Coordinates of C-alpha atoms in Angstrom, one line a residue:
Chain A
X18 CA 0.0 0.0 0.2
X19 CA 1.7 3.2 -1.0
X20 CA 1.0 6.3 1.8
X21 CA -2.3 8.0 0.5
X22 CA -2.3 11.9 -1.0
X23 CA -1.7 14.4 2.5
X24 CA -5.0 15.7 1.7
X25 CA -6.9 12.5 1.5
X26 CA -8.2 11.6 4.9
X27 CA -6.5 8.6 6.5
X28 CA -9.9 6.2 7.4
X29 CA -10.2 7.1 11.6
X30 CA -8.3 3.9 12.6
X31 CA -5.3 3.1 10.1
X32 CA -2.7 5.2 12.3
X33 CA -3.8 3.7 15.6
X34 CA -1.1 1.3 17.1
X35 CA -3.8 -2.2 18.2
X36 CA -3.7 -2.9 21.9
X37 CA -1.9 -5.5 22.6
X38 CA -5.0 -7.8 23.1
X39 CA -3.5 -10.2 25.1
X40 CA -3.1 -8.5 28.2
X41 CA -6.6 -6.8 28.0
X42 CA -9.7 -8.1 28.5
X43 CA -12.1 -7.9 26.0
X44 CA -13.9 -5.0 27.3
X45 CA -10.8 -3.2 28.5
X46 CA -9.3 -3.8 25.1
X47 CA -12.4 -2.1 23.3
X48 CA -12.1 1.0 25.6
X49 CA -7.8 1.0 25.5
X50 CA -8.5 1.0 21.6
X51 CA -12.1 3.9 21.8
X52 CA -8.9 5.9 23.6
X53 CA -6.3 6.7 21.0
X54 CA -6.2 9.9 18.9
X55 CA -8.5 9.7 16.7
X56 CA -7.8 12.8 14.6
X57 CA -6.2 11.2 11.0
X58 CA -2.9 12.5 10.5
X59 CA -2.2 13.8 7.1
X60 CA -0.2 16.1 7.0
X61 CA 4.1 16.0 6.1
X62 CA 5.9 18.4 7.5
X63 CA 6.3 20.3 4.2
X64 CA 2.5 20.0 4.7
X65 CA 2.7 21.4 8.2
X66 CA 4.6 24.3 6.8
X67 CA 2.8 25.1 4.2
X68 CA -0.7 24.9 5.9
X69 CA 0.6 27.0 9.0
X70 CA 3.4 29.5 7.2
X71 CA 5.6 28.5 10.3
X72 CA 9.3 27.6 9.6
X73 CA 11.0 24.0 9.9
X74 CA 13.1 26.2 12.2
X75 CA 10.8 26.9 14.7
X76 CA 9.1 23.2 14.9
X77 CA 11.7 21.5 14.5
X78 CA 12.2 23.4 17.8
X79 CA 9.2 22.8 18.8
X80 CA 8.6 19.4 18.4
X81 CA 12.2 18.7 20.4
X82 CA 10.8 20.1 24.0
X83 CA 8.1 17.9 23.3
X84 CA 5.1 20.2 22.6
X85 CA 4.2 18.8 19.1
X86 CA 3.8 14.9 19.1
X87 CA 3.1 13.6 15.4
X88 CA 2.6 10.6 14.8
X89 CA 3.8 7.9 13.0
X90 CA 3.3 6.9 9.3
X91 CA 2.4 3.3 9.5
X92 CA 4.6 2.3 6.6
X93 CA 7.3 3.8 7.0
X94 CA 7.2 5.6 10.0
X95 CA 7.4 9.5 8.8
X96 CA 6.4 11.9 10.9
X97 CA 2.2 12.9 10.3
X98 CA 0.2 15.6 12.1
X99 CA -3.5 15.5 11.8
X100 CA -5.7 18.6 11.5
X101 CA -5.7 19.2 15.1
X102 CA -1.4 19.6 15.2
X103 CA -2.6 21.9 12.6
X104 CA -4.7 24.4 14.4
X105 CA -2.3 23.5 17.3
X106 CA 0.4 25.6 15.3
X107 CA -1.8 28.1 13.8
X108 CA -3.1 28.9 17.6
X109 CA 0.8 29.4 18.5
X110 CA 1.2 31.3 15.7
X111 CA -1.5 33.8 16.2
X112 CA 0.0 34.2 19.9
X113 CA 3.3 35.4 17.8
X114 CA 1.9 37.4 15.8
X115 CA 0.4 38.9 18.5
X116 CA 3.4 40.1 20.1
X117 CA 3.8 36.9 22.4
X118 CA 7.9 36.9 22.2
X119 CA 8.4 32.5 21.6
X120 CA 10.6 32.5 24.9
X121 CA 7.8 33.2 26.7
X122 CA 5.3 31.2 24.3
X123 CA 7.1 28.6 25.4
X124 CA 8.0 28.9 29.0
X125 CA 4.3 28.8 29.2
X126 CA 4.4 25.9 27.1
X127 CA 6.2 24.3 29.4
X128 CA 4.0 25.3 32.7
X129 CA 1.2 23.8 30.8
X130 CA 2.6 21.0 30.1
X131 CA 3.4 20.0 33.5
X132 CA 0.6 21.1 35.3
X133 CA -2.0 19.6 32.6
X134 CA -0.1 16.4 33.0
X135 CA -0.9 16.2 37.5
X136 CA -4.3 16.7 36.0
X137 CA -4.9 14.2 33.3
X138 CA -3.2 11.7 36.2
X139 CA -6.0 12.5 38.3
X140 CA -8.5 12.4 35.7
X141 CA -8.1 9.1 34.1
X142 CA -7.6 7.9 37.7
X143 CA -10.9 8.5 38.5
X144 CA -12.4 7.7 34.8
X145 CA -10.7 4.1 36.0
X146 CA -12.0 3.5 39.6
X147 CA -15.4 5.9 39.6
X148 CA -16.6 5.3 35.8
X149 CA -15.1 1.8 34.8
X150 CA -15.4 -0.4 37.6
X151 CA -18.9 -0.2 38.6
X152 CA -19.6 -0.7 34.8
X153 CA -17.7 -3.8 34.9
X154 CA -19.3 -4.8 38.3
X155 CA -22.7 -4.1 36.9
X156 CA -22.3 -5.4 33.7
X157 CA -24.3 -9.0 32.7
X158 CA -21.7 -9.6 29.8
X159 CA -18.6 -8.7 28.3
X160 CA -20.3 -7.1 25.0
X161 CA -22.7 -4.8 27.5
X162 CA -19.4 -3.8 29.2
X163 CA -17.8 -2.8 26.6
X164 CA -20.7 -1.1 24.9
X165 CA -21.4 0.8 27.8
X166 CA -17.3 2.1 28.8
X167 CA -17.0 3.2 24.8
X168 CA -20.3 5.4 25.6
X169 CA -18.8 6.7 29.1
X170 CA -15.9 7.2 27.0
X171 CA -16.9 8.9 24.2
X172 CA -18.9 11.4 26.4
X173 CA -16.8 12.2 28.9
X174 CA -13.4 12.9 26.9
X175 CA -15.7 16.5 24.7
X176 CA -17.2 17.2 28.3
X177 CA -14.1 17.2 30.2
X178 CA -12.1 19.3 27.9
X179 CA -15.0 21.9 27.9
X180 CA -14.4 21.8 31.5
X181 CA -10.9 22.5 31.5
X182 CA -11.4 25.1 28.6
X183 CA -14.4 27.4 30.5
X184 CA -12.1 27.2 34.0
X185 CA -8.9 28.5 32.0
X186 CA -11.1 31.3 30.4
X187 CA -12.9 32.1 33.3
X188 CA -9.7 32.3 35.2
X189 CA -7.3 34.1 32.6
X190 CA -10.4 36.4 32.3
X191 CA -10.6 37.1 36.8
X192 CA -6.3 36.9 36.9
X193 CA -6.1 39.8 34.4
X194 CA -8.6 42.0 35.6
X195 CA -7.6 41.5 39.3
X196 CA -3.6 42.5 37.5
X197 CA -5.2 45.7 36.0
X198 CA -7.1 46.7 38.6
X199 CA -4.1 46.5 40.4
X200 CA -1.8 48.7 39.1
X201 CA -4.1 51.0 38.1
X202 CA -4.7 51.6 41.8
X203 CA -1.2 50.7 43.0
X204 CA 1.4 52.2 40.2
X205 CA 1.3 55.1 37.7
X206 CA -1.1 55.9 36.6
Chain B
X10 CA 48.2 74.2 28.5
X11 CA 44.8 72.9 28.1
X12 CA 44.0 71.6 31.5
X13 CA 45.0 71.6 35.2
X14 CA 45.5 68.4 36.5
X15 CA 45.6 67.7 40.4
X16 CA 45.5 64.6 42.1
X17 CA 45.4 64.4 46.1
X18 CA 44.4 62.3 48.8
X19 CA 41.6 62.5 51.0
X20 CA 39.8 61.0 53.8
X21 CA 36.4 59.5 52.8
X22 CA 35.0 56.2 53.6
X23 CA 31.6 56.7 52.4
X24 CA 30.6 54.0 49.0
X25 CA 32.2 55.8 45.7
X26 CA 29.0 55.3 44.1
X27 CA 27.1 57.5 47.1
X28 CA 29.8 60.4 46.2
X29 CA 28.6 61.1 42.8
X30 CA 26.5 64.2 42.2
X31 CA 23.4 64.1 40.2
X32 CA 24.1 65.0 37.2
X33 CA 24.0 63.4 33.6
X34 CA 27.5 62.7 32.9
X35 CA 29.0 60.6 36.1
X36 CA 31.4 58.0 35.2
X37 CA 31.6 54.7 37.3
X38 CA 34.5 51.7 36.9
X39 CA 34.1 50.0 40.1
X40 CA 34.2 46.4 41.9
X41 CA 34.4 45.4 45.3
X42 CA 33.7 49.4 47.0
X43 CA 37.9 49.8 44.9
X44 CA 37.7 51.9 41.6
X45 CA 36.8 55.1 40.2
X46 CA 34.0 57.4 40.0
X47 CA 33.9 60.2 38.6
X48 CA 32.1 63.3 36.8
X49 CA 32.2 66.3 34.8
X50 CA 33.7 66.4 31.0
X51 CA 37.0 68.4 30.6
X52 CA 37.6 66.3 26.6
X53 CA 36.0 64.1 24.9
X54 CA 37.6 62.0 22.8
X55 CA 35.7 60.8 20.0
X56 CA 37.9 57.7 18.9
X57 CA 35.9 57.9 15.3
X58 CA 35.1 53.8 13.1
X59 CA 37.8 51.2 12.3
X60 CA 40.1 49.0 13.9
X61 CA 42.1 52.0 15.0
X62 CA 40.1 54.0 16.9
X63 CA 41.1 52.3 19.9
X64 CA 44.9 53.5 19.7
X65 CA 44.0 56.6 18.0
X66 CA 42.0 57.4 22.0
X67 CA 44.8 56.6 23.5
X68 CA 46.8 58.9 21.3
X69 CA 44.6 62.1 21.9
X70 CA 45.3 61.7 25.3
X71 CA 48.6 61.3 25.5
X72 CA 48.4 64.7 23.4
X73 CA 46.2 66.2 25.8
X74 CA 48.6 65.4 28.7
X75 CA 52.0 66.3 26.9
X76 CA 50.3 69.8 26.7
X77 CA 48.4 69.3 30.7
X78 CA 50.1 70.7 33.7
X79 CA 49.5 67.5 36.0
X80 CA 50.3 67.6 39.8
X81 CA 49.8 63.6 41.2
X82 CA 50.5 63.8 45.2
X83 CA 49.4 60.4 44.7
X84 CA 51.3 58.3 42.4
X85 CA 48.2 55.2 42.1
X86 CA 46.6 53.3 39.0
X87 CA 44.2 55.5 37.8
X88 CA 45.2 58.4 39.6
X89 CA 46.5 61.7 37.8
X90 CA 44.6 62.5 33.9
X91 CA 42.9 59.5 32.8
X92 CA 39.9 59.3 30.4
X93 CA 37.1 56.3 31.0
X94 CA 35.0 55.3 28.2
X95 CA 33.4 52.6 25.9
X96 CA 34.2 51.5 22.6
X97 CA 31.7 50.1 20.1
X98 CA 31.2 46.2 19.7
X99 CA 31.4 46.8 15.3
X100 CA 34.4 48.4 13.8
X101 CA 32.5 50.2 11.1
X102 CA 29.9 51.8 13.9
X103 CA 30.3 55.4 15.1
X104 CA 30.3 56.1 19.3
X105 CA 33.8 54.9 20.5
X106 CA 34.4 57.4 23.2
X107 CA 36.7 58.3 26.0
X108 CA 35.7 61.0 28.6
X109 CA 38.1 62.6 30.2
X110 CA 36.5 64.3 33.5
X111 CA 36.3 67.1 35.6
X112 CA 36.7 64.9 38.6
X113 CA 37.6 61.7 39.5
X114 CA 37.3 60.3 42.8
X115 CA 39.5 56.9 43.4
X116 CA 40.1 54.2 46.0
X117 CA 42.7 51.5 45.4
X118 CA 44.7 49.6 48.3
X119 CA 42.0 51.7 51.3
X120 CA 43.9 54.9 49.8
X121 CA 40.9 57.6 48.7
X122 CA 42.0 60.4 46.3
X123 CA 40.2 63.2 44.4
X124 CA 41.9 64.5 41.1
X125 CA 40.7 67.6 39.7
X126 CA 40.9 68.3 35.9
X127 CA 40.5 72.4 35.0
X128 CA 40.4 73.5 31.3
X129 CA 41.4 77.2 31.4
X130 CA 38.3 79.8 33.1
X131 CA 36.1 76.4 33.4
X132 CA 33.0 76.7 36.2
X133 CA 33.3 74.9 39.2
X134 CA 32.5 71.5 38.6
X135 CA 29.8 70.3 41.0
X136 CA 30.7 69.1 44.0
X137 CA 30.1 65.4 45.7
X138 CA 26.9 64.7 46.7
X139 CA 26.6 65.2 50.6
X140 CA 23.2 63.3 51.0
X141 CA 22.8 59.6 50.5
X142 CA 21.5 58.7 47.0
X143 CA 17.6 58.4 47.2
X144 CA 16.7 55.1 45.2
X145 CA 13.6 54.5 43.3
X146 CA 13.3 51.5 41.7
X147 CA 11.6 51.8 38.3
X148 CA 10.3 49.6 36.5
X149 CA 11.0 48.2 33.4
X150 CA 8.6 47.2 30.4
X151 CA 8.6 45.7 27.5
X152 CA 8.6 47.6 24.2
X153 CA 9.9 45.1 21.7
X154 CA 13.4 43.5 20.3
X155 CA 15.4 44.6 17.2
X156 CA 14.3 40.6 15.7
X157 CA 11.4 39.3 16.8
X158 CA 12.6 35.9 19.2
X159 CA 11.1 33.6 16.7
X160 CA 13.3 35.2 13.8
X161 CA 16.1 35.3 16.3
X162 CA 15.9 31.6 17.2
X163 CA 16.2 30.0 13.5
X164 CA 18.7 32.9 13.1
X165 CA 20.5 30.4 15.6
X166 CA 19.6 27.6 13.1
X167 CA 21.2 28.9 10.7
X168 CA 24.6 29.7 12.4
X169 CA 24.4 26.2 13.2
X170 CA 23.7 24.9 10.2
X171 CA 26.8 27.1 8.7
X172 CA 29.2 25.6 11.5
X173 CA 28.6 21.9 10.1
X174 CA 28.9 23.3 7.4
X175 CA 32.8 24.6 8.0
X176 CA 32.6 27.6 8.4
X177 CA 33.2 28.8 12.2
X178 CA 33.5 26.6 15.2
X179 CA 31.2 29.4 17.6
X180 CA 30.1 32.3 16.4
X181 CA 28.5 34.7 19.5
X182 CA 25.0 35.3 18.5
X183 CA 23.1 38.6 20.7
X184 CA 19.2 39.4 21.4
X185 CA 18.4 43.4 22.6
X186 CA 15.0 44.0 24.9
X187 CA 13.9 47.2 24.0
X188 CA 12.5 48.9 27.8
X189 CA 10.5 52.1 28.4
X190 CA 8.4 53.7 31.6
X191 CA 7.4 56.4 33.4
X192 CA 10.1 58.1 34.6
X193 CA 13.5 58.6 32.9
X194 CA 16.1 55.6 34.0
X195 CA 18.7 56.8 36.9
X196 CA 21.9 55.4 35.4
X197 CA 23.7 55.3 39.1
X198 CA 20.9 54.0 40.8
X199 CA 21.2 51.3 38.3
X200 CA 24.8 51.0 39.3
X201 CA 24.2 50.8 42.9
X202 CA 21.8 47.9 42.7
X203 CA 24.6 46.0 39.9
X204 CA 27.1 46.5 42.4
X205 CA 25.1 45.1 45.5
X206 CA 23.7 42.5 43.6
X207 CA 27.0 41.8 41.6
X208 CA 30.0 42.5 43.7
X209 CA 32.8 41.0 42.6
X210 CA 32.1 42.4 38.8
X211 CA 32.8 45.5 37.7
X212 CA 30.1 48.3 37.4
X213 CA 30.5 50.2 34.9
X214 CA 28.8 53.6 34.1
X215 CA 30.1 55.7 30.7
X216 CA 27.2 57.7 28.7
X217 CA 24.6 55.7 29.5
X218 CA 25.7 52.4 28.9
X219 CA 25.6 50.8 32.4
X220 CA 26.4 47.2 33.7
X221 CA 28.4 44.6 35.4
X222 CA 30.9 42.4 33.7
X223 CA 33.1 39.7 35.4
X224 CA 35.6 39.4 32.7
X225 CA 39.1 41.1 32.4
X226 CA 39.9 41.5 28.8
X227 CA 43.0 43.1 30.3
X228 CA 44.9 45.4 32.9
X229 CA 47.7 47.1 32.0
X230 CA 50.3 48.5 34.5
X231 CA 53.5 49.2 33.9
X232 CA 55.0 46.7 31.9
X233 CA 52.9 43.6 33.5
X234 CA 49.6 42.8 31.9
X235 CA 46.8 40.3 33.4
X236 CA 43.7 38.9 31.5
X237 CA 40.8 37.1 32.6
X238 CA 38.9 34.4 30.3
X239 CA 35.6 33.3 30.9
X240 CA 33.4 31.5 29.1
X241 CA 31.5 27.6 29.9
X242 CA 28.4 28.8 32.4
X243 CA 26.1 27.3 34.7
X244 CA 24.2 27.7 37.7
X245 CA 24.5 28.6 41.0
X246 CA 22.7 26.5 43.7
X247 CA 21.7 27.0 47.4
X248 CA 22.4 23.6 47.9
X249 CA 26.6 23.2 49.1
X250 CA 26.2 20.0 47.8
X251 CA 24.1 20.5 44.6
X252 CA 26.5 23.8 43.6
X253 CA 29.5 21.5 43.6
X254 CA 28.4 19.3 41.6
X255 CA 27.3 21.9 39.3
X256 CA 30.0 22.9 39.7
X257 CA 32.0 19.4 38.1
X258 CA 29.8 19.2 35.7
X259 CA 30.7 22.5 34.2
X260 CA 34.2 21.2 34.6
X261 CA 33.7 17.9 32.8
X262 CA 31.5 19.4 30.0
X263 CA 33.0 19.1 26.9
X264 CA 30.8 21.8 24.8
X265 CA 31.7 24.1 27.4
X266 CA 35.0 23.1 27.4
X267 CA 35.9 24.0 23.6
X268 CA 33.7 26.7 23.9
X269 CA 36.2 27.9 26.7
X270 CA 39.4 26.7 24.7
X271 CA 38.0 28.9 22.4
X272 CA 38.4 32.1 24.6
X273 CA 41.5 31.5 25.6
X274 CA 43.5 30.5 22.8
X275 CA 41.8 34.2 21.2
X276 CA 43.7 35.9 23.8
X277 CA 46.9 34.0 23.9
X278 CA 47.4 34.4 20.4
X279 CA 47.1 37.8 21.0
X280 CA 49.3 38.3 24.1
X281 CA 51.9 36.1 23.7
X282 CA 53.8 37.9 21.1
X283 CA 53.4 40.5 23.2
X284 CA 55.3 39.0 26.0
X285 CA 57.6 36.1 25.9
X286 CA 56.6 35.0 30.0
X287 CA 53.2 34.9 29.1
X288 CA 52.1 32.5 31.9
X289 CA 48.0 31.0 31.6
X290 CA 46.3 28.7 34.1
X291 CA 47.0 25.3 32.9
X292 CA 43.2 24.2 31.9
X293 CA 40.8 26.4 33.4
X294 CA 39.6 26.7 36.9
X295 CA 35.9 27.2 38.2
X296 CA 35.1 31.1 39.0
X297 CA 32.2 31.1 41.3
X298 CA 30.1 34.7 41.2
X299 CA 27.5 35.7 43.2
X300 CA 24.5 33.8 40.2
X301 CA 26.9 32.2 38.4
X302 CA 29.8 29.9 38.2
X303 CA 32.9 30.6 34.9
X304 CA 35.2 28.9 33.6
X305 CA 38.2 31.2 34.2
X306 CA 41.6 31.4 32.9
X307 CA 43.6 34.0 33.9
X308 CA 47.2 35.2 31.1
X309 CA 49.6 37.3 33.2
X310 CA 52.4 38.3 31.5
X311 CA 54.9 41.4 31.0
X312 CA 55.6 43.2 28.4
X313 CA 58.4 43.1 25.8
X314 CA 58.5 46.6 24.5
X315 CA 57.2 48.6 27.2
X316 CA 55.3 51.9 25.0
X317 CA 52.8 49.4 24.0
X318 CA 49.5 50.3 25.8
X319 CA 46.4 48.9 27.6
X320 CA 44.8 50.4 24.5
X321 CA 46.3 49.0 21.8
X322 CA 46.4 45.5 23.7
X323 CA 42.8 46.0 24.1
X324 CA 42.3 46.9 20.1
X325 CA 44.1 43.9 19.4
X326 CA 42.3 41.8 21.8
X327 CA 38.6 43.0 20.6
X328 CA 36.5 41.1 19.5
X329 CA 37.5 38.1 21.5
X330 CA 35.5 34.7 20.7
X331 CA 34.1 35.0 23.8
X332 CA 31.8 37.9 22.2
X333 CA 32.5 36.9 18.5
X334 CA 33.8 33.5 17.2
X335 CA 36.2 31.5 16.0
X336 CA 37.4 32.4 13.5
X337 CA 37.1 36.1 14.2
X338 CA 36.4 37.2 10.9
X339 CA 33.9 33.9 9.6
X340 CA 31.7 34.8 13.2
X341 CA 32.3 38.2 12.6
X342 CA 30.4 38.1 9.1
X343 CA 28.1 35.7 10.5
X344 CA 27.2 37.9 13.2
X345 CA 26.9 41.1 10.3
X346 CA 24.2 38.6 8.2
X347 CA 22.6 36.8 11.0
X348 CA 22.1 39.0 14.5
X349 CA 19.9 42.1 12.6
X350 CA 20.7 44.3 14.9
X351 CA 23.3 47.0 15.7
X352 CA 25.2 46.0 18.9
X353 CA 26.2 49.1 19.6
X354 CA 29.4 49.4 22.8
X355 CA 27.2 45.7 24.1
X356 CA 30.5 43.0 23.9
X357 CA 32.7 45.9 23.5
X358 CA 35.2 47.1 25.6
X359 CA 34.8 49.8 28.2
X360 CA 37.1 50.8 30.9
X361 CA 39.5 53.6 31.8
X362 CA 42.8 54.5 30.2
X363 CA 45.1 57.0 31.6
X364 CA 47.8 58.8 29.4
X365 CA 51.2 56.4 30.5
X366 CA 49.3 53.6 28.8
X367 CA 48.0 51.7 31.7
X368 CA 44.3 50.3 31.9
X369 CA 41.5 48.1 33.1
X370 CA 39.4 47.4 30.2
X371 CA 36.5 44.9 30.5
X372 CA 34.3 43.5 27.8
X373 CA 30.4 45.6 28.6
X374 CA 28.2 42.1 28.7
X375 CA 25.3 42.2 31.2
X376 CA 24.5 45.5 30.0
X377 CA 21.4 48.6 29.5
X378 CA 22.1 51.2 27.4
X379 CA 19.8 54.0 28.7
X380 CA 18.5 56.6 27.6
X381 CA 16.1 58.9 29.3
X382 CA 12.6 56.7 30.2
X383 CA 13.9 54.3 27.3
X384 CA 16.5 51.7 27.3
X385 CA 18.0 48.6 25.3
X386 CA 18.8 45.3 27.0
X387 CA 21.1 42.0 25.7
X388 CA 21.8 38.9 26.3
X389 CA 24.5 37.0 23.9
X390 CA 25.0 32.8 23.7
X391 CA 27.6 31.2 22.3
X392 CA 26.8 28.8 19.7
X393 CA 28.5 25.6 18.7
X394 CA 28.2 22.6 17.0
X395 CA 26.1 21.1 19.8
X396 CA 24.1 23.9 20.4
X397 CA 19.7 24.0 20.4
X398 CA 18.0 26.5 19.0
X399 CA 15.9 26.3 21.8
X400 CA 18.1 26.2 24.4
X401 CA 20.1 29.1 23.4
X402 CA 16.9 31.4 23.0
X403 CA 16.0 30.4 26.7
X404 CA 19.6 31.4 27.8
X405 CA 18.6 34.6 26.2
X406 CA 15.5 34.6 28.2
X407 CA 16.9 33.9 31.9
X408 CA 19.9 36.9 31.0
X409 CA 17.6 39.1 29.8
X410 CA 15.1 38.7 32.6
X411 CA 17.6 38.6 35.1
X412 CA 19.1 42.5 33.8
X413 CA 15.9 43.8 34.1
X414 CA 15.4 42.1 37.5
X415 CA 18.3 43.9 38.3
X416 CA 16.6 47.2 37.5
X417 CA 14.2 46.5 40.4
X418 CA 16.4 44.9 43.3
X419 CA 17.7 46.1 46.2
X420 CA 21.4 47.6 46.6
X421 CA 23.5 46.6 49.1
X422 CA 26.5 47.7 50.9

């Protein structure tokens, strides 16, 4: 099979590494299969450069810091970038265009990554203990368990994303307002 | 007769920077409580352009001295007729200057003196400050860079590619931060904060250029010359064990040792033909400063020709591999093509000289160029084949933050 043309999306599961079936029973295996990045990685590096206007030096630096993690092409192992990678790079470029220095953006990204990692661990732990385990304990068959787990996962992921985004936005606005008020009150007019 | 110059010992043990009156033409070169502060302008020697600008400035100071009446009862390095100056990094840039002040207060080995340098029919110079200075931290606010840092990152990547292609071994790339404030920046106030923070560095003030440098490019006293090269840097830690481990790692770091060797060799190549007995330490040693530790090599020797002046040697040394690169010409070309800014007097010699050719010169690193309520801060890094652009960007970011913090840090005495 030759690599697909860059603008034709791969089928959603084509880029996913199949989970190791032997280590998991059926419902957990179904859950593991669902919980992979399902965003088709259609761009190679040149495609990403063209789609975002970023330079090679910039993207290579960002990738080395671990903030951009390409998937691997299933055939030749070359790095492949998804539509959400394109969107993320474009968002970064918007911040740079608005005047945020790259050094500060990378610093913020590193801090975000460190904070988010801890929260992600807690969120996964909460899902496994308080959603998966009860389902596994109450389902009457593996099929029913798999079905309920995938339904729960599909609903909870976007809901979690929405909650985090909402909270971050509210925090940003509140902190900005407090900070500006303090400068108006305390410092030079 | 041009100037009447008189140096006399005085009794005053106040910090030198506290003696400066609040004037715009204050000058300073101080370290560990000693050195020189000065104000007023008895003569201003514009050195012009070209690699010869150092020698020309020294020559002009010599002519002025030949035409002046000098009474020096003190006889210490820095007494008598002196010029305090700073030079441009780029030989083709204007702005290299040697200022002969109206009043100098000097201190060395516990002796304090005052030199008055008076042109004929001059009005009296402002007196020594009588009250302790008022310190008002002026918060610098970011106003942009000559080259946006995302483009600077690309310049570093291009430099690495050109080093890989064999064009040079090392090139120093710098970037700047323009800052502004509501109040004019005060050079002496900033100098006092810097001496508090970095007491073992030379703190300098020359026509708006203010900074603190740990490096000693060249000092000459009679025939004896000294140069201390610093290249290769790591952080310090409050924890003693961790601090020692950081230092040990620096002494073992191949990348830093290579970078240091380039810098030390560039000084040795210039001084060895001038001093038959030039001696450098074997291998760099660790120099622990207030906030960082450096690899350091000190060279000492005696000039074969006693007429070779400090400024001539400075002109031959500049730019060293610590601020330019290796080989020098290839590195300078890459800086011109890639850096996207004018360095002005950043990364260039700053110090003082007397008419006999003695003097002390450092390199203006960790500095700011002040102009009213605006200023430019600088930071640079040595780029070698093993460099990573994002790591170099982060190093300059931290250096620029440290310099900004110095504006607001409490002066310590």
